[in-house]
Amino acid sequence: MGAASRAGPGILALVALLAFGCRAEAACAEEGRCCSGRDLTCASIGWRVNRAYGTCFCDEACKLTGDCCYDYAQACPALPCIVGEWSHWSGCAAQCQPNFRMRTRIIQQESKNGGEPCPPLQEKAACLQYSTYEGQVCGYEHVPAFITTSEYSKEREKRALNPRWSSETEHSRSYCVEFRTESLSPRCSMETRPYAQWMQYLREGYTVCVTCQPPAMHTGSHRCSGDGDGADGNKVLHWQAVGNPSCYGTWKKVKQLEECSCPLVHSFIFT
């Protein structure tokens, strides 16, 4: 519906108004109206924002049709959607296999009068959990090194994924492994999902850092699967990005360090 189809009395009404010496008083504030969407009943008689006199509207659609009452912006200010903080990440949706975790946030204020709409209220990210809900160790049969963004390590610091890692021992401290990427599938650079865009930073020939943290360690050896322990620098090892089975490749181990020193975009963690 365009502005023309919602046009009011127009020039004739204005002439009549001037002839009787009347003033246009009615508008959104006086009528106490502020309506959502497109509402033909949300109307008044008065001056429009385009300086024409006649039927004017106090609904959100009037901004598009150009027939808002003169005081619409003041009487019905645009209010953006406001959302709360993200919740903690959930556990993996499935046990002992690559899957996804999720976090949510709630709407604290709905958008009104054409304000900014709400952003996404749910976000998913890849994960791989190494124990069942009953506490049984699992998941170590996976041959490749499963990796995800180092940003996930921040969540691990906030909330332990497994009670058995609630306190680190001297033998289970985190360590870093440097790898030189030999090959990778083209699907890595094509990833556009927000939670998986880190895959775009995997590059052939680049040196990357991968941290092994307690939640991904074997209980006995205190090492992560796929870290190349015992392998010489010429052995080709396999890796896979959790969250996209089509993003995978090979690398060769360079060295093991106590702490990683790679740029953030080239830093990952074993999952």
Short mmCIF file of C-alpha atoms in Angstrom, two decimals:
data_model
loop_
_atom_site.label_atom_id
_atom_site.label_comp_id
_atom_site.label_asym_id
_atom_site.label_seq_id
_atom_site.Cartn_x
_atom_site.Cartn_y
_atom_site.Cartn_z
CA MET A 1 0.00 0.00 0.00
CA GLY A 2 1.56 3.28 -1.11
CA ALA A 3 1.15 6.78 0.18
CA ALA A 4 -1.40 7.60 -2.55
CA SER A 5 -3.84 4.92 -1.37
CA ARG A 6 -3.79 6.35 2.14
CA ALA A 7 -4.16 10.00 1.06
CA GLY A 8 -6.58 12.14 3.05
CA PRO A 9 -8.88 15.03 2.10
CA GLY A 10 -5.85 17.01 0.93
CA ILE A 11 -6.22 20.50 -0.57
CA LEU A 12 -10.00 20.78 -0.05
CA ALA A 13 -9.64 20.04 3.67
CA LEU A 14 -6.84 22.57 3.95
CA VAL A 15 -8.93 25.26 2.21
CA ALA A 16 -11.87 24.54 4.52
CA LEU A 17 -9.57 24.69 7.52
CA LEU A 18 -8.23 28.10 6.56
CA ALA A 19 -11.70 29.41 5.71
CA PHE A 20 -12.96 28.75 9.23
CA GLY A 21 -9.73 29.85 10.88
CA CYS A 22 -9.34 26.52 12.69
CA ARG A 23 -6.11 24.99 13.90
CA ALA A 24 -5.10 21.37 13.48
CA GLU A 25 -4.61 19.96 16.98
CA ALA A 26 -5.24 16.20 16.69
CA ALA A 27 -2.19 14.01 16.22
CA CYS A 28 -0.48 10.91 17.67
CA ALA A 29 0.16 12.37 21.11
CA GLU A 30 -3.35 13.75 21.52
CA GLU A 31 -4.93 10.52 20.33
CA GLY A 32 -2.52 8.48 22.43
CA ARG A 33 -1.73 6.19 19.53
CA CYS A 34 1.41 4.36 18.51
CA CYS A 35 0.68 1.20 16.55
CA SER A 36 2.87 -1.57 15.22
CA GLY A 37 3.03 -2.71 11.62
CA ARG A 38 0.46 -1.31 9.21
CA ASP A 39 -2.82 -0.36 10.87
CA LEU A 40 -5.45 1.68 8.98
CA THR A 41 -7.38 2.28 12.20
CA CYS A 42 -4.35 3.96 13.80
CA ALA A 43 -5.24 7.33 12.28
CA SER A 44 -6.04 10.92 13.12
CA ILE A 45 -6.92 14.11 11.34
CA GLY A 46 -4.23 16.74 11.27
CA TRP A 47 -0.98 17.85 9.72
CA ARG A 48 1.31 15.29 8.17
CA VAL A 49 5.10 15.42 8.13
CA ASN A 50 4.90 16.42 4.45
CA ARG A 51 2.98 19.58 5.51
CA ALA A 52 -0.28 18.37 3.98
CA TYR A 53 -3.45 18.37 6.06
CA GLY A 54 -5.82 15.43 6.27
CA THR A 55 -5.83 11.88 7.51
CA CYS A 56 -2.49 11.05 9.07
CA PHE A 57 -1.25 7.85 10.69
CA CYS A 58 0.59 6.76 13.83
CA ASP A 59 1.58 3.25 12.76
CA GLU A 60 5.07 2.00 11.87
CA ALA A 61 4.16 1.83 8.17
CA CYS A 62 3.64 5.57 7.95
CA LYS A 63 7.40 6.04 7.62
CA LEU A 64 7.28 4.08 4.38
CA THR A 65 4.05 5.58 3.03
CA GLY A 66 5.00 9.13 4.03
CA ASP A 67 1.73 9.94 5.79
CA CYS A 68 2.81 10.11 9.45
CA CYS A 69 1.22 12.70 11.68
CA TYR A 70 3.52 15.63 12.29
CA ASP A 71 4.38 14.55 15.85
CA TYR A 72 4.89 10.84 15.13
CA ALA A 73 8.66 10.90 15.75
CA GLN A 74 8.23 12.59 19.14
CA ALA A 75 5.12 10.71 20.28
CA CYS A 76 6.32 7.32 19.02
CA PRO A 77 10.13 7.30 19.29
CA ALA A 78 11.93 4.34 17.74
CA LEU A 79 13.09 1.91 20.41
CA PRO A 80 15.68 -0.74 19.48
CA CYS A 81 15.50 -4.34 20.58
CA ILE A 82 17.60 -4.98 23.66
CA VAL A 83 18.89 -8.46 24.48
CA GLY A 84 20.63 -9.88 27.53
CA GLU A 85 24.07 -11.44 27.87
CA TRP A 86 24.87 -14.81 26.32
CA SER A 87 24.35 -17.80 28.58
CA HIS A 88 27.18 -20.26 29.21
CA TRP A 89 27.80 -22.74 26.41
CA SER A 90 25.88 -25.99 26.81
CA GLY A 91 27.58 -29.36 26.66
CA CYS A 92 27.84 -31.17 23.34
CA ALA A 93 24.53 -32.26 21.81
CA ALA A 94 25.93 -35.78 21.38
CA GLN A 95 28.46 -37.77 23.37
CA CYS A 96 31.82 -38.99 22.12
CA GLN A 97 31.55 -37.64 18.57
CA PRO A 98 31.98 -34.29 16.82
CA ASN A 99 28.80 -32.27 17.22
CA PHE A 100 27.72 -28.81 18.38
CA ARG A 101 27.17 -26.87 21.59
CA MET A 102 24.77 -23.97 22.01
CA ARG A 103 24.23 -20.76 23.95
CA THR A 104 21.21 -18.46 24.11
CA ARG A 105 20.14 -15.00 25.21
CA ILE A 106 16.74 -13.47 25.93
CA ILE A 107 14.92 -10.36 24.75
CA GLN A 108 14.79 -7.67 27.41
CA GLN A 109 12.97 -5.13 25.25
CA GLU A 110 11.17 -5.68 21.97
CA SER A 111 11.81 -3.18 19.21
CA LYS A 112 9.06 -0.60 18.72
CA ASN A 113 8.09 2.03 16.18
CA GLY A 114 10.59 0.88 13.57
CA GLY A 115 13.55 0.47 15.93
CA GLU A 116 16.43 -1.93 15.29
CA PRO A 117 15.16 -5.54 15.21
CA CYS A 118 16.47 -8.20 17.57
CA PRO A 119 19.77 -9.95 16.72
CA PRO A 120 19.98 -13.77 16.76
CA LEU A 121 19.01 -15.25 20.12
CA GLN A 122 20.77 -18.58 19.59
CA GLU A 123 24.32 -19.44 18.60
CA LYS A 124 25.88 -22.81 17.87
CA ALA A 125 29.53 -23.85 17.82
CA ALA A 126 31.35 -27.08 17.22
CA CYS A 127 32.57 -29.32 20.05
CA LEU A 128 33.77 -32.82 20.86
CA GLN A 129 33.20 -34.22 24.33
CA TYR A 130 35.45 -36.94 25.71
CA SER A 131 33.26 -38.39 28.44
CA THR A 132 29.69 -39.64 28.76
CA TYR A 133 27.16 -38.09 31.09
CA GLU A 134 27.92 -40.95 33.46
CA GLY A 135 31.60 -40.01 33.52
CA GLN A 136 32.95 -42.79 31.29
CA VAL A 137 35.92 -41.78 29.14
CA CYS A 138 35.24 -42.05 25.43
CA GLY A 139 36.02 -40.41 22.10
CA TYR A 140 39.71 -41.34 21.93
CA GLU A 141 39.12 -43.72 19.05
CA HIS A 142 39.09 -40.73 16.73
CA VAL A 143 42.24 -40.88 14.63
CA PRO A 144 42.59 -37.31 13.32
CA ALA A 145 43.44 -34.37 15.55
CA PHE A 146 40.10 -32.63 16.01
CA ILE A 147 40.58 -28.88 16.42
CA THR A 148 38.47 -25.80 17.03
CA THR A 149 39.11 -22.11 17.61
CA SER A 150 41.19 -21.07 20.60
CA GLU A 151 38.29 -18.80 21.60
CA TYR A 152 36.65 -21.90 23.06
CA SER A 153 39.41 -22.12 25.66
CA LYS A 154 37.97 -19.02 27.32
CA GLU A 155 34.76 -20.90 27.97
CA ARG A 156 36.71 -23.81 29.41
CA GLU A 157 38.30 -21.46 31.89
CA LYS A 158 34.88 -20.25 33.02
CA ARG A 159 33.29 -23.66 33.37
CA ALA A 160 34.98 -27.06 33.57
CA LEU A 161 33.54 -29.53 31.07
CA ASN A 162 34.26 -32.48 33.33
CA PRO A 163 34.47 -32.55 37.15
CA ARG A 164 37.58 -34.73 37.01
CA TRP A 165 39.46 -31.71 35.64
CA SER A 166 38.26 -29.29 38.29
CA SER A 167 41.82 -28.94 39.55
CA GLU A 168 44.86 -29.39 37.34
CA THR A 169 47.76 -31.44 38.57
CA GLU A 170 51.40 -30.91 37.74
CA HIS A 171 51.19 -33.83 35.30
CA SER A 172 48.15 -32.56 33.43
CA ARG A 173 49.19 -29.02 32.61
CA SER A 174 48.30 -27.65 29.21
CA TYR A 175 50.93 -27.65 26.48
CA CYS A 176 51.22 -26.33 22.96
CA VAL A 177 52.19 -28.07 19.72
CA GLU A 178 53.33 -26.24 16.60
CA PHE A 179 52.42 -27.78 13.25
CA ARG A 180 53.20 -26.77 9.68
CA THR A 181 50.14 -27.23 7.50
CA GLU A 182 50.84 -29.41 4.46
CA SER A 183 47.43 -29.58 2.83
CA LEU A 184 43.81 -28.71 3.47
CA SER A 185 40.49 -29.12 1.74
CA PRO A 186 39.05 -26.14 -0.21
CA ARG A 187 35.92 -26.21 1.95
CA CYS A 188 37.81 -24.58 4.83
CA SER A 189 38.14 -21.23 3.05
CA MET A 190 34.49 -21.34 1.95
CA GLU A 191 33.12 -21.45 5.51
CA THR A 192 30.88 -18.44 6.24
CA ARG A 193 28.88 -19.46 9.31
CA PRO A 194 29.67 -17.02 12.15
CA TYR A 195 30.82 -19.65 14.64
CA ALA A 196 33.01 -21.40 12.08
CA GLN A 197 34.69 -18.51 10.26
CA TRP A 198 37.93 -19.30 12.09
CA MET A 199 38.43 -22.10 9.55
CA GLN A 200 39.18 -19.48 6.90
CA TYR A 201 42.49 -18.76 8.64
CA LEU A 202 43.85 -22.25 8.00
CA ARG A 203 46.39 -21.91 5.22
CA GLU A 204 48.68 -24.34 3.43
CA GLY A 205 52.31 -23.83 4.44
CA TYR A 206 51.47 -21.81 7.57
CA THR A 207 52.64 -22.67 11.06
CA VAL A 208 49.78 -23.02 13.51
CA CYS A 209 49.64 -23.54 17.27
CA VAL A 210 47.33 -26.08 18.89
CA THR A 211 46.89 -26.18 22.66
CA CYS A 212 46.21 -29.40 24.54
CA GLN A 213 44.11 -28.70 27.63
CA PRO A 214 42.95 -31.09 30.38
CA PRO A 215 39.40 -31.66 29.10
CA ALA A 216 40.81 -33.17 25.89
CA MET A 217 43.63 -35.18 27.50
CA HIS A 218 43.86 -38.92 28.04
CA THR A 219 43.48 -39.70 31.71
CA GLY A 220 46.56 -41.93 31.72
CA SER A 221 49.03 -40.25 29.40
CA HIS A 222 47.83 -36.67 29.90
CA ARG A 223 48.19 -36.10 26.17
CA CYS A 224 45.74 -35.17 23.44
CA SER A 225 44.87 -37.45 20.54
CA GLY A 226 46.53 -36.41 17.32
CA ASP A 227 49.28 -34.31 18.94
CA GLY A 228 51.98 -36.28 17.08
CA ASP A 229 53.69 -37.53 20.24
CA GLY A 230 56.72 -39.56 19.21
CA ALA A 231 56.42 -38.60 15.56
CA ASP A 232 59.41 -37.11 13.78
CA GLY A 233 59.15 -33.92 11.79
CA ASN A 234 58.62 -35.76 8.50
CA LYS A 235 55.57 -37.78 9.54
CA VAL A 236 52.35 -36.58 7.93
CA LEU A 237 49.54 -36.27 10.49
CA HIS A 238 45.86 -35.70 9.89
CA TRP A 239 43.52 -33.08 11.36
CA GLN A 240 39.88 -32.15 11.03
CA ALA A 241 37.99 -28.98 11.96
CA VAL A 242 35.16 -29.70 14.37
CA GLY A 243 31.94 -28.23 13.01
CA ASN A 244 32.66 -28.88 9.34
CA PRO A 245 33.56 -32.47 8.31
CA SER A 246 34.52 -31.12 4.89
CA CYS A 247 37.32 -28.99 6.39
CA TYR A 248 40.30 -31.27 6.95
CA GLY A 249 43.92 -31.69 5.98
CA THR A 250 47.42 -32.77 6.97
CA TRP A 251 50.31 -31.21 8.84
CA LYS A 252 53.73 -32.06 10.22
CA LYS A 253 54.77 -31.53 13.81
CA VAL A 254 57.38 -28.82 14.33
CA LYS A 255 57.85 -28.83 18.11
CA GLN A 256 56.12 -28.91 21.46
CA LEU A 257 56.10 -25.85 23.71
CA GLU A 258 54.84 -24.98 27.15
CA GLU A 259 52.90 -22.02 25.78
CA CYS A 260 51.73 -21.07 22.32
CA SER A 261 53.18 -18.04 20.57
CA CYS A 262 51.21 -17.95 17.29
CA PRO A 263 48.89 -15.07 16.37
CA LEU A 264 45.35 -15.51 17.64
CA VAL A 265 43.94 -16.32 14.20
CA HIS A 266 46.44 -19.18 13.84
CA SER A 267 45.88 -20.55 17.34
CA PHE A 268 43.58 -23.51 17.95
CA ILE A 269 42.87 -26.12 20.61
CA PHE A 270 42.45 -29.88 20.59
CA THR A 271 38.82 -30.70 21.27
#
